[in-house]
Amino acid sequence: MRNKEVHIAINVWVNLCRFLLAGLFIFSGFVKAVDPLGTHYKIQDYLTAFGMDGLFPSYAPLLFSIVLSALEFSIGVLLFFGVRKKTSTTLSLLLMIVMTPLTLYLALKNPVSDCGCFGDAWVLTNWQTFWKNVVLLIAVISVFVGKRHIIRFVSAKTEWLVSLYTIFFVLFLSLYCLNRLPVLDFRPYRIGENIAEGMTIPEGAKPSVFENTFILEKNGVRKEFTLDNYPDSTWKFIDSHSVLKEKGYEPAIHDFSMMDRDTGEDITDQVLTNKGYTFFLVAHRIEEADDSNIDLINEIYDYCVEHGYGFYCLTSSSEDSEIDQWRDKTGAEYPFCLMDDITLKTMIRSNPGLMLIKNATILNKWSDNDLPDEYELTDKLENLELGKQKVKSDVYTIEQVILWFVLPLLFVLGLDILVVKRNERKRKNKDQKLINPLIKTKMRKNIVAGNWKMNKTLQEGITLAKDLNEALAGEKQNCDVVICTPFIHLASVTPLVDAAKIGVGAENCADKESGAYTGEVSASMVASTGAKYVILGHSERRAYYGETAATLKEKVKLVLANGLTPIFCIGEVLEEREANKQNEIVYSQLAGSLYDLSAEDFAKIVLAYEPVWAIGTGKTASAAQAQEIHAYIRSTIVDKYGKEIADNISILYGGSCKASNAKELFANPDVDGGLIGGAALNVADFKGIIDAFNA
Ligand code: 13P
């Protein structure tokens, strides 16, 4: 593949990975932010599984849940817009470096049955999660290594607004859902679901077999029982566990069982078949439940008694003292039922939370901070909006997210395109006009430059320069003329020639600024002679003195830093031309030494295409060959720096260029002059080439 195609393929790959990661991080962060308590429970599960639950303060899992969702969501949005590339790719790499081995461990050891990556929205097995992470790790490494290929959608001027608004939005969403309830509910106890139906197993389907174990206590002795050997009522119930023995069809709800705390009776059927209204006060751990709204809860209970509605407090706290303490503290008169802890946490993400059912269908749920009060409970439920199934749907939530997140960001994007980018373009144009006179006229310069190579003594050089100066005096020139001489000539030749007509340049310079580099001549020394140009990367220096793309890169920087113009040479050898690899070669020479330059610096460069097989051989590239490759070179500059800069870069041709072929070569639209070797050592020959622009 040619270099340009490789470049395009890398761009496509990096950006595909970037969108995949952006999508997954946004989804994963969003579903966690929607259900911060769910993620909190999951983190607690992890800590318990790793025996670390005592190590952190109790608020740590919730804090971590909120931070994790904010981090994932923000990384996703930054990747999507292609802003703060270093931060977003580094953070995603760190995240995946931690997560991939962790999920491998989970897959191998199974300490937690589902990883919780996507909350309850998309439950994956541990092995699925691990393989998903392997794919993501590959994508993350690709975007981390190739971050400069990520195409940005908003300018640097507005990226702070995108980042800040994203963080603000996701934190607000988390806190809102924590304070109220998840705005999207992915669990089986959604509003509108029928608990009884959720528990039914279709005819013929084999149910999963669970073994229930009960821990009971008598005379200070605790023992485990199953349903088969459940003891008499002299034993006190302490706890129960349900263990999967054989996996079969699993109904959405399989663990909803209410045991009256005082009588020990299972009242599930009785409650679910009740055609009237029933409130559940769900407090999975009553000792941890928030008691700041107890008055309101008691009022709701009184309201239920008054209207004959059921009201049960469902808890997994089985210790008498815990329930009694709650009763003492709150004056609760309502009955308590025992239920599985996980079921209660699944039913409602608030402790306590309130659920209203009728005929086993969930009509409404309230968080502790949003309980209905006396102003709402003004009549029988049959006559109130509250007694009907709440209609807030997922579509409504998605509309709200679009309204509060997507639309503001689209607005920023629009503003960015309309105002900021336009201003930036204007400013860039203005700057470029200031920094490069080539651009000012929108016409690149024609240049004929001589490269004396290692020819002429000082005296001979002085004579040649003087003669050329004389030959051009009084002549109208349609191109810039440059002579690049050996170092020792520079200081003598520069003052001899008319600077308005002839520019002087060196043929090379050191890749170091100054110091102990015996035999080298620095760019600043060249500049101190009054010279204006330096040839860099000539094929003879690459071939005989081992100059590499990396040393040339340094030289270009130093030359530019000293206010000199590099005449940067590129070109292929014969075998490469014969293998039709010339484009690939010149592209890698350009990319290897120049394409890291800023647009401002790149605009100062003069390029010289010199096919090595044509240098000093008398074999010239045909006019068509020269035009073809010059046009290709310019097209790569368009890709890298845009059309305006590409249109204003002079690209010279070098290699057996003579007065006899110069005109035909220079007539090509992309050939802007020549870099002349042999023919520059003789005034008449050189002037003949210069005159090619006069005809
Ligand atoms: P000739 O013109 O002698 O082929 O040399 C071209 C060259 O190398 C200029 O740098």
XYZ file of C-alpha atoms and ligand atoms in Angstrom:
705
model
C 0.000 0.000 0.000
C 1.173 3.490 -0.709
C 1.902 5.801 2.175
C -1.114 7.964 1.566
C -3.389 4.943 1.639
C -1.754 3.701 4.845
C -2.347 7.138 6.309
C -6.035 7.034 5.332
C -6.397 3.477 6.685
C -4.890 4.538 10.046
C -7.227 7.536 10.176
C -10.268 5.384 9.511
C -9.231 2.738 12.054
C -8.454 5.215 14.856
C -11.692 7.078 14.314
C -13.745 3.880 14.184
C -12.189 2.809 17.500
C -12.807 6.256 18.902
C -16.546 6.120 18.063
C -16.891 2.567 19.397
C -15.292 3.610 22.684
C -17.238 6.863 22.832
C -20.536 4.990 22.366
C -19.762 2.363 24.973
C -18.369 4.783 27.547
C -21.329 7.137 27.156
C -23.791 4.234 27.483
C -21.996 2.677 30.401
C -21.562 5.998 32.251
C -25.157 6.998 31.556
C -26.789 3.807 32.842
C -24.640 4.004 35.970
C -25.510 7.678 36.502
C -29.193 6.844 36.122
C -28.916 4.289 38.906
C -26.160 5.358 41.323
C -27.499 3.164 44.127
C -27.474 0.112 41.842
C -23.782 0.669 41.076
C -23.198 1.304 44.761
C -24.721 -2.113 45.613
C -22.570 -3.722 42.931
C -19.416 -2.138 44.342
C -20.429 -3.383 47.785
C -20.791 -6.877 46.300
C -17.260 -6.604 44.911
C -15.844 -5.417 48.217
C -17.584 -8.254 50.058
C -16.381 -10.811 47.486
C -12.801 -9.594 47.921
C -13.146 -9.427 51.719
C -12.553 -5.686 51.699
C -15.877 -4.372 52.963
C -14.499 -3.137 56.270
C -11.632 -1.218 54.697
C -13.548 1.774 53.418
C -15.923 4.252 55.036
C -19.593 3.460 54.382
C -20.036 6.379 51.967
C -17.099 5.228 49.787
C -18.974 2.837 47.449
C -21.623 5.444 46.646
C -18.991 8.125 46.061
C -17.042 5.753 43.855
C -20.221 4.890 41.946
C -20.877 8.567 41.167
C -17.236 9.257 40.245
C -17.071 6.180 38.007
C -20.224 7.066 36.081
C -19.057 10.684 35.670
C -15.645 9.509 34.500
C -16.990 7.022 31.955
C -19.606 9.376 30.593
C -17.173 12.304 30.301
C -14.462 10.199 28.624
C -17.104 9.015 26.142
C -18.246 12.536 25.295
C -14.669 13.861 24.985
C -13.801 10.983 22.661
C -16.939 11.589 20.656
C -16.113 15.248 20.090
C -12.391 14.532 19.689
C -11.382 17.066 22.341
C -8.853 16.843 25.193
C -7.413 13.868 23.357
C -4.504 13.290 25.707
C -6.694 13.287 28.823
C -9.476 11.166 27.352
C -7.215 8.539 25.765
C -4.937 8.301 28.828
C -7.892 7.927 31.201
C -9.534 5.298 29.007
C -6.255 3.400 28.775
C -5.848 3.469 32.571
C -9.456 2.352 33.025
C -9.046 -0.594 30.653
C -5.659 -1.558 32.126
C -7.388 -1.947 35.496
C -10.653 -3.439 34.218
C -9.363 -6.101 31.817
C -7.347 -8.177 34.324
C -10.039 -7.623 36.949
C -12.725 -9.024 34.667
C -10.469 -11.961 33.747
C -10.249 -12.736 37.457
C -14.052 -12.446 37.761
C -14.526 -14.771 34.793
C -12.144 -17.349 36.242
C -13.230 -17.222 39.872
C -16.820 -15.983 39.593
C -16.939 -14.160 42.941
C -19.688 -11.843 41.597
C -22.083 -13.275 39.035
C -22.516 -10.220 36.837
C -19.958 -7.485 36.501
C -22.419 -4.595 36.433
C -20.584 -2.783 33.601
C -23.840 -1.593 32.104
C -25.916 -1.582 35.295
C -29.151 -3.522 34.867
C -29.603 -2.222 31.312
C -27.509 -4.923 29.693
C -26.446 -7.834 31.844
C -23.424 -9.749 30.534
C -21.873 -12.929 31.848
C -18.386 -12.575 33.281
C -16.776 -14.210 30.244
C -18.728 -11.963 27.862
C -17.521 -8.986 29.870
C -13.914 -10.133 29.699
C -13.973 -10.584 25.899
C -15.765 -7.267 25.527
C -12.923 -5.691 27.511
C -10.280 -7.350 25.326
C -11.892 -5.744 22.264
C -12.098 -2.404 24.072
C -8.469 -2.649 25.183
C -7.392 -3.051 21.546
C -9.517 -0.041 20.600
C -8.163 1.988 23.527
C -4.533 1.214 22.625
C -5.291 2.224 19.020
C -6.730 5.601 20.024
C -4.012 6.178 22.613
C -1.220 5.557 20.114
C -3.016 7.257 17.223
C -4.611 10.109 19.143
C -3.340 12.677 16.670
C -5.508 11.044 13.999
C -8.694 11.669 15.996
C -10.723 14.212 14.091
C -12.027 16.914 16.390
C -15.544 18.288 16.040
C -15.263 21.380 18.198
C -12.497 23.925 18.241
C -10.059 24.389 21.111
C -11.955 27.586 21.971
C -15.176 25.778 22.912
C -13.846 22.450 24.191
C -13.876 23.705 27.793
C -17.611 24.357 27.447
C -18.244 20.819 26.204
C -16.115 19.261 28.971
C -17.574 21.365 31.748
C -21.185 20.965 30.660
C -20.737 17.198 30.339
C -19.346 16.834 33.861
C -22.035 19.116 35.231
C -24.794 17.186 33.422
C -23.676 13.720 34.484
C -23.184 14.733 38.119
C -26.560 16.443 38.156
C -28.167 13.313 36.647
C -26.559 11.078 39.301
C -27.629 13.298 42.168
C -31.128 13.737 40.755
C -31.611 9.969 40.413
C -30.161 9.432 43.856
C -32.475 11.955 45.415
C -35.554 10.863 43.448
C -35.459 7.473 41.721
C -33.691 6.248 38.564
C -35.206 8.068 35.591
C -34.911 4.854 33.618
C -35.816 1.619 35.373
C -34.341 -1.556 33.897
C -35.400 -3.845 36.696
C -38.380 -6.264 36.836
C -40.188 -3.981 39.312
C -40.825 -1.174 36.837
C -43.983 0.888 37.089
C -46.674 -0.953 35.125
C -45.263 -4.437 35.752
C -47.491 -7.011 37.381
C -45.643 -8.792 40.150
C -47.805 -11.911 40.005
C -47.400 -12.201 36.236
C -43.667 -11.610 36.589
C -43.536 -14.641 38.844
C -45.429 -17.049 36.583
C -43.664 -19.739 34.681
C -45.131 -20.600 31.267
C -46.730 -23.986 31.016
C -44.211 -26.715 30.327
C -41.185 -24.597 31.207
C -38.913 -26.151 33.764
C -38.360 -23.781 36.667
C -35.010 -23.205 38.278
C -34.651 -25.146 41.452
C -33.624 -23.157 44.486
C -32.915 -24.462 47.908
C -34.014 -22.147 50.652
C -32.077 -22.299 53.866
C -33.391 -20.708 57.005
C -31.339 -19.769 60.008
C -33.309 -19.979 63.208
C -32.379 -19.597 66.842
C -33.489 -21.261 70.054
C -31.958 -20.843 73.474
C -29.045 -18.937 71.986
C -28.276 -21.735 69.495
C -28.465 -20.964 65.766
C -29.193 -23.710 63.266
C -29.815 -23.973 59.534
C -33.043 -25.572 58.267
C -34.636 -26.221 54.909
C -38.369 -26.280 54.100
C -38.310 -30.042 54.665
C -37.173 -29.877 58.251
C -38.542 -26.433 59.207
C -38.966 -26.539 63.015
C -41.860 -25.454 65.207
C -42.581 -21.881 66.294
C -40.397 -22.138 69.393
C -37.495 -21.343 67.019
C -36.979 -17.748 66.092
C -36.326 -16.783 62.469
C -32.972 -15.055 61.958
C -32.143 -15.107 58.244
C -32.768 -16.955 55.005
C -30.780 -17.697 51.847
C -31.812 -18.948 48.498
C -29.259 -20.992 46.552
C -29.682 -21.951 42.877
C -29.509 -25.742 42.579
C -30.570 -26.217 38.980
C -30.987 -23.502 36.381
C -34.233 -23.645 34.444
C -36.670 -21.045 33.120
C -36.254 -18.068 35.324
C -39.216 -15.741 35.597
C -38.391 -12.045 35.785
C -39.477 -12.057 39.435
C -38.566 -15.187 41.333
C -37.849 -14.090 44.834
C -40.843 -12.060 45.903
C -42.003 -13.625 49.111
C -43.507 -11.763 52.080
C -43.298 -13.392 55.469
C -45.271 -11.773 58.250
C -42.685 -10.886 60.843
C -45.002 -11.483 63.807
C -46.816 -14.657 62.739
C -44.117 -16.162 60.494
C -46.855 -16.691 57.867
C -46.243 -16.322 54.121
C -48.752 -13.694 53.019
C -47.491 -13.202 49.449
C -50.563 -14.649 47.719
C -52.936 -12.875 50.008
C -51.337 -9.504 49.176
C -50.908 -10.067 45.459
C -54.461 -11.280 44.939
C -55.890 -8.297 46.777
C -57.877 -6.258 44.259
C -57.449 -3.061 46.261
C -54.561 -0.707 46.824
C -51.546 -1.735 48.866
C -48.566 0.383 49.841
C -45.173 -1.175 50.479
C -42.730 0.775 52.555
C -39.540 -0.841 51.271
C -36.667 -0.550 53.739
C -34.169 -3.250 52.950
C -32.113 -2.554 56.041
C -34.370 -0.740 58.423
C -31.466 0.151 60.726
C -29.859 2.040 57.833
C -33.073 3.624 56.552
C -33.378 7.393 56.500
C -35.804 8.435 59.240
C -36.132 12.088 58.300
C -39.595 11.641 56.788
C -41.145 9.390 59.390
C -44.044 11.760 60.031
C -45.011 11.642 56.407
C -44.783 7.856 56.395
C -46.994 7.634 59.464
C -49.497 9.974 57.818
C -49.620 7.755 54.754
C -50.199 4.748 56.997
C -53.039 6.570 58.793
C -54.491 7.461 55.399
C -54.389 3.759 54.438
C -56.113 2.724 57.633
C -58.759 5.355 57.055
C -59.489 4.171 53.507
C -58.917 0.460 54.055
C -55.776 0.114 51.952
C -53.019 -2.348 52.770
C -49.727 -1.018 54.129
C -46.698 -3.184 54.882
C -43.171 -2.353 55.717
C -40.926 -4.814 53.855
C -37.488 -5.318 55.301
C -34.697 -7.832 55.415
C -33.676 -6.757 58.910
C -34.697 -9.709 60.985
C -33.342 -8.738 64.357
C -36.228 -7.823 66.675
C -34.174 -5.026 68.088
C -33.766 -3.357 64.713
C -37.471 -3.341 63.934
C -38.340 -2.417 67.502
C -35.892 0.401 67.460
C -37.528 1.733 64.304
C -40.925 1.399 65.953
C -39.733 3.236 69.040
C -38.049 5.916 67.013
C -40.845 6.525 64.539
C -43.961 5.410 66.357
C -44.644 3.015 63.471
C -47.858 1.035 63.862
C -47.805 -0.678 60.497
C -47.060 -4.387 60.098
C -43.610 -5.643 59.083
C -42.902 -8.388 56.599
C -39.563 -10.057 55.981
C -38.221 -10.317 52.482
C -34.965 -11.114 50.717
C -32.482 -8.236 50.915
C -31.569 -8.270 47.197
C -35.243 -8.322 46.198
C -35.912 -5.251 48.293
C -32.924 -3.409 46.839
C -34.162 -4.352 43.363
C -37.706 -3.172 44.014
C -36.836 0.413 44.777
C -33.608 2.441 44.891
C -34.328 4.305 48.081
C -34.147 3.295 51.700
C -36.919 3.648 52.597
C -38.948 3.925 49.413
C -42.658 3.668 48.824
C -44.394 1.485 46.263
C -48.072 1.430 45.428
C -49.617 -1.686 43.897
C -53.127 -2.613 42.936
C -54.087 -6.081 41.912
C -50.344 -6.919 41.939
C -49.580 -4.210 39.362
C -47.027 -1.579 40.319
C -48.716 1.813 39.930
C -46.169 4.154 41.362
C -42.915 4.449 43.297
C -41.587 7.267 45.439
C -38.221 7.889 46.939
C -37.998 8.922 50.558
C -37.443 12.527 49.460
C -40.498 12.640 47.272
C -43.266 10.986 49.306
C -46.874 12.012 48.686
C -48.147 14.318 51.434
C -51.487 15.407 52.838
C -51.920 17.907 49.995
C -51.811 15.083 47.529
C -53.631 12.429 49.527
C -56.822 14.450 49.750
C -59.328 11.818 48.719
C -59.689 8.126 48.056
C -56.988 6.853 45.698
C -59.709 5.884 43.197
C -60.417 9.590 42.777
C -56.831 10.795 42.631
C -54.311 10.938 39.806
C -51.957 9.292 42.274
C -54.062 6.137 42.309
C -53.623 5.644 38.570
C -50.590 4.148 36.982
C -47.907 6.787 36.572
C -47.420 7.489 32.887
C -43.857 8.801 32.793
C -42.319 6.660 30.108
C -38.804 5.991 28.867
C -39.598 8.105 25.813
C -40.208 11.052 28.120
C -36.863 10.467 29.848
C -35.021 10.235 26.553
C -36.709 13.460 25.412
C -35.502 15.142 28.602
C -31.941 13.918 28.063
C -32.030 15.231 24.493
C -33.461 18.523 25.693
C -30.956 19.032 28.500
C -27.842 17.431 27.100
C -27.904 16.784 23.374
C -29.542 20.062 22.338
C -27.239 22.347 24.371
C -24.216 20.514 22.950
C -25.585 20.771 19.416
C -26.057 24.472 20.079
C -22.412 24.772 21.165
C -21.384 22.832 18.069
C -23.410 25.121 15.823
C -21.989 28.192 17.514
C -18.525 26.770 17.167
C -18.927 26.159 13.447
C -20.588 29.468 12.774
C -18.632 31.859 14.878
C -15.456 30.445 16.379
C -14.301 28.429 13.386
C -15.078 31.275 10.983
C -13.134 33.721 13.123
C -10.316 31.241 13.431
C -10.203 30.798 9.667
C -10.161 34.551 9.177
C -7.381 34.985 11.732
C -5.367 32.158 10.179
C -5.635 33.703 6.751
C -4.538 37.023 8.159
C -1.618 35.448 10.041
C -0.512 33.505 7.041
C -0.518 36.593 4.921
C 1.701 38.241 7.504
C 4.110 35.378 7.922
C 4.574 34.409 4.338
C 4.723 36.855 1.505
C 4.198 33.897 -0.865
C 0.677 33.633 0.432
C 0.051 37.338 0.325
C -0.182 37.355 -3.430
C -1.800 33.919 -3.473
C 0.922 33.047 -6.010
C 3.933 30.955 -5.215
C 7.368 32.128 -6.190
C 9.323 30.758 -9.104
C 12.858 30.051 -7.998
C 15.997 29.025 -9.806
C 18.602 27.926 -7.261
C 22.138 26.816 -7.967
C 23.812 24.145 -5.916
C 27.556 24.466 -6.374
C 28.165 21.267 -4.408
C 31.923 20.765 -3.631
C 33.203 22.862 -6.522
C 35.164 26.095 -6.869
C 37.930 27.469 -4.729
C 37.164 30.642 -2.855
C 38.624 32.793 -5.623
C 36.785 30.886 -8.347
C 33.593 31.138 -6.384
C 33.990 34.889 -5.925
C 34.518 35.281 -9.658
C 31.477 33.148 -10.481
C 29.280 35.086 -8.075
C 30.507 38.439 -9.405
C 29.951 37.371 -13.012
C 26.464 36.159 -12.271
C 25.682 39.372 -10.449
C 26.834 41.346 -13.432
C 24.932 39.175 -15.883
C 21.704 39.730 -14.029
C 22.192 43.440 -13.378
C 19.670 45.493 -15.252
C 17.804 42.350 -16.330
C 14.143 41.853 -15.557
C 13.797 38.587 -13.715
C 10.614 36.550 -13.468
C 11.974 34.310 -10.764
C 14.026 34.484 -7.601
C 17.632 33.484 -8.053
C 19.596 31.701 -5.333
C 23.135 30.402 -5.219
C 24.027 27.816 -2.604
C 27.783 27.679 -2.070
C 30.257 25.787 0.111
C 30.454 27.225 3.635
C 33.777 28.965 3.142
C 32.390 31.047 0.259
C 29.370 32.380 2.104
C 30.901 35.308 3.974
C 32.761 36.501 0.882
C 30.032 35.958 -1.700
C 27.083 37.400 0.205
C 28.281 41.036 0.184
C 29.322 40.766 -3.478
C 25.888 40.115 -4.907
C 22.847 42.355 -5.115
C 20.608 40.939 -2.397
C 17.554 42.151 -4.279
C 18.495 39.929 -7.211
C 20.413 36.992 -5.784
C 19.897 35.186 -2.533
C 22.795 33.232 -1.069
C 22.509 29.919 0.734
C 24.520 27.094 2.264
C 24.416 23.480 1.097
C 24.018 21.992 4.558
C 24.279 22.848 8.253
C 24.723 21.042 11.564
C 21.902 19.339 13.416
C 23.138 20.883 16.667
C 22.842 24.421 17.827
C 26.489 24.912 18.885
C 29.234 23.299 20.928
C 31.892 20.631 20.586
C 31.029 19.316 17.123
C 34.334 19.525 15.295
C 34.039 20.375 11.620
C 30.382 21.327 11.732
C 28.820 24.659 10.786
C 25.672 25.731 12.578
C 22.556 27.386 11.145
C 23.260 30.497 13.195
C 26.781 30.719 11.691
C 25.254 30.485 8.207
C 22.790 33.229 9.111
C 25.625 35.391 10.462
C 27.186 35.568 6.956
C 24.032 37.199 5.595
C 22.980 34.039 3.763
C 19.261 33.403 3.540
C 18.879 29.767 2.419
C 20.116 26.300 3.363
C 19.769 23.181 1.211
C 18.774 20.265 3.450
C 18.359 16.576 2.740
C 20.156 16.525 -0.580
C 20.349 12.931 -1.827
C 24.172 13.085 -1.782
C 24.125 13.931 1.914
C 21.544 11.231 2.625
C 23.552 8.645 0.649
C 27.175 9.519 1.532
C 26.854 11.066 4.983
C 24.019 8.950 6.366
C 21.594 11.795 6.976
C 18.331 10.404 8.298
C 14.832 11.787 8.514
C 15.407 12.399 12.220
C 18.630 14.441 11.818
C 17.007 16.392 9.002
C 14.068 17.170 11.214
C 16.484 18.764 13.704
C 18.260 20.681 10.962
C 14.980 22.031 9.585
C 14.028 23.273 13.035
C 17.378 25.007 13.543
C 17.346 26.559 10.083
C 13.862 27.944 10.637
C 14.756 29.114 14.123
C 17.599 31.155 12.632
C 15.345 32.866 10.124
C 16.709 30.944 7.142
C 14.687 29.239 4.393
C 15.264 25.505 4.016
C 15.352 24.181 0.454
C 14.352 20.668 1.379
C 15.242 17.930 -1.096
C 13.322 14.716 -1.665
C 13.477 12.084 -4.361
C 13.686 8.390 -5.125
C 16.520 6.201 -6.457
C 16.281 4.321 -9.744
C 15.164 0.989 -8.298
C 12.378 2.734 -6.451
C 11.246 4.504 -9.633
C 11.383 1.190 -11.488
C 9.273 -0.424 -8.781
C 6.848 2.518 -9.127
C 7.466 3.434 -5.490
C 8.387 7.085 -6.040
C 5.241 8.488 -4.402
C 5.670 6.311 -1.354
C 9.313 7.389 -1.003
C 8.738 11.121 -1.310
C 5.778 10.911 1.044
C 7.832 9.199 3.741
C 10.654 11.737 3.292
C 8.190 14.591 3.706
C 6.311 13.012 6.582
C 9.526 11.887 8.302
C 11.096 15.337 8.485
C 8.510 18.033 7.793
C 4.956 16.996 8.556
C 5.344 17.590 12.262
C 5.934 21.284 11.601
C 3.251 23.803 12.400
C 1.440 25.214 9.377
C 3.180 28.507 10.030
C 6.652 26.922 9.812
C 5.802 24.609 6.970
C 4.692 27.572 4.868
C 8.293 28.866 5.000
C 9.801 25.815 3.294
C 10.871 25.466 -0.334
C 10.773 21.898 -1.630
C 12.998 20.412 -4.297
C 12.080 17.154 -5.970
C 15.295 15.591 -7.241
C 15.052 12.057 -8.615
C 18.415 10.575 -7.673
C 18.629 8.755 -11.010
C 18.551 12.124 -12.826
C 21.235 13.908 -10.782
C 24.384 14.504 -12.775
C 23.472 11.677 -15.129
C 22.178 13.695 -18.029
C 18.963 11.698 -17.667
C 16.131 14.139 -16.931
C 12.683 13.266 -15.703
C 10.268 14.001 -18.538
C 8.088 17.070 -18.125
C 5.102 14.753 -17.614
C 6.928 12.684 -14.968
C 7.952 15.854 -13.145
C 4.426 17.293 -13.245
C 2.881 14.024 -12.043
C 5.036 13.719 -8.951
C 5.017 17.448 -8.161
C 1.210 17.330 -8.257
C 1.259 14.327 -5.950
C 3.597 16.123 -3.524
C 1.275 19.110 -3.512
C -1.745 16.873 -2.907
C -0.140 15.435 0.230
C 0.441 18.989 1.450
C -3.231 19.731 0.797
C -4.126 16.719 2.963
C -1.785 17.775 5.722
C -1.917 21.576 5.753
C -4.808 22.505 3.494
C -5.078 23.887 -0.011
C -4.034 27.420 0.742
C -0.621 26.467 2.105
C -0.123 23.802 -0.580
C -0.891 26.318 -3.311
C 1.773 28.627 -1.992
C 4.673 26.221 -1.536
C 7.285 26.360 -4.294
C 8.334 22.919 -5.502
C 11.522 22.970 -7.574
C 12.720 20.258 -9.909
C 16.363 19.122 -9.837
C 18.313 16.596 -11.871
C 20.114 17.327 -15.161
C 18.130 20.495 -15.600
C 19.622 22.604 -18.416
C 18.734 25.662 -20.435
C 17.536 23.307 -23.172
C 14.924 21.492 -21.046
C 14.169 24.075 -18.367
C 11.382 25.766 -20.265
C 9.442 22.564 -20.833
C 9.906 21.489 -17.219
C 8.977 24.894 -15.763
C 5.913 25.135 -17.979
C 4.209 22.503 -15.802
C 1.680 23.999 -13.374
C 3.258 22.313 -10.331
C 6.928 22.875 -11.221
C 7.996 26.183 -9.748
C 11.619 26.333 -10.847
C 14.748 24.283 -10.498
C 17.591 23.276 -8.222
C 20.533 23.211 -10.545
C 23.815 21.361 -10.056
C 26.269 21.199 -12.942
C 24.660 23.987 -14.947
C 24.958 26.404 -12.010
C 28.772 26.403 -12.263
C 28.725 28.374 -15.462
C 27.104 31.798 -15.738
C 25.784 31.375 -19.263
C 24.235 27.972 -18.541
C 22.723 29.170 -15.304
C 21.366 32.347 -16.846
C 19.905 30.289 -19.673
C 17.836 28.402 -17.091
C 16.802 31.631 -15.346
C 15.717 32.986 -18.694
C 13.364 30.057 -19.152
C 10.988 32.131 -17.028
C 11.403 35.166 -19.241
C 10.238 33.657 -22.456
P 22.583 18.238 -11.737
O 21.832 19.444 -12.185
O 24.041 18.310 -11.886
O 21.962 16.986 -12.219
O 22.402 18.191 -10.121
C 21.173 18.391 -9.595
C 21.353 18.571 -8.139
O 21.752 17.671 -7.442
C 21.035 19.865 -7.570
O 21.022 19.812 -6.192
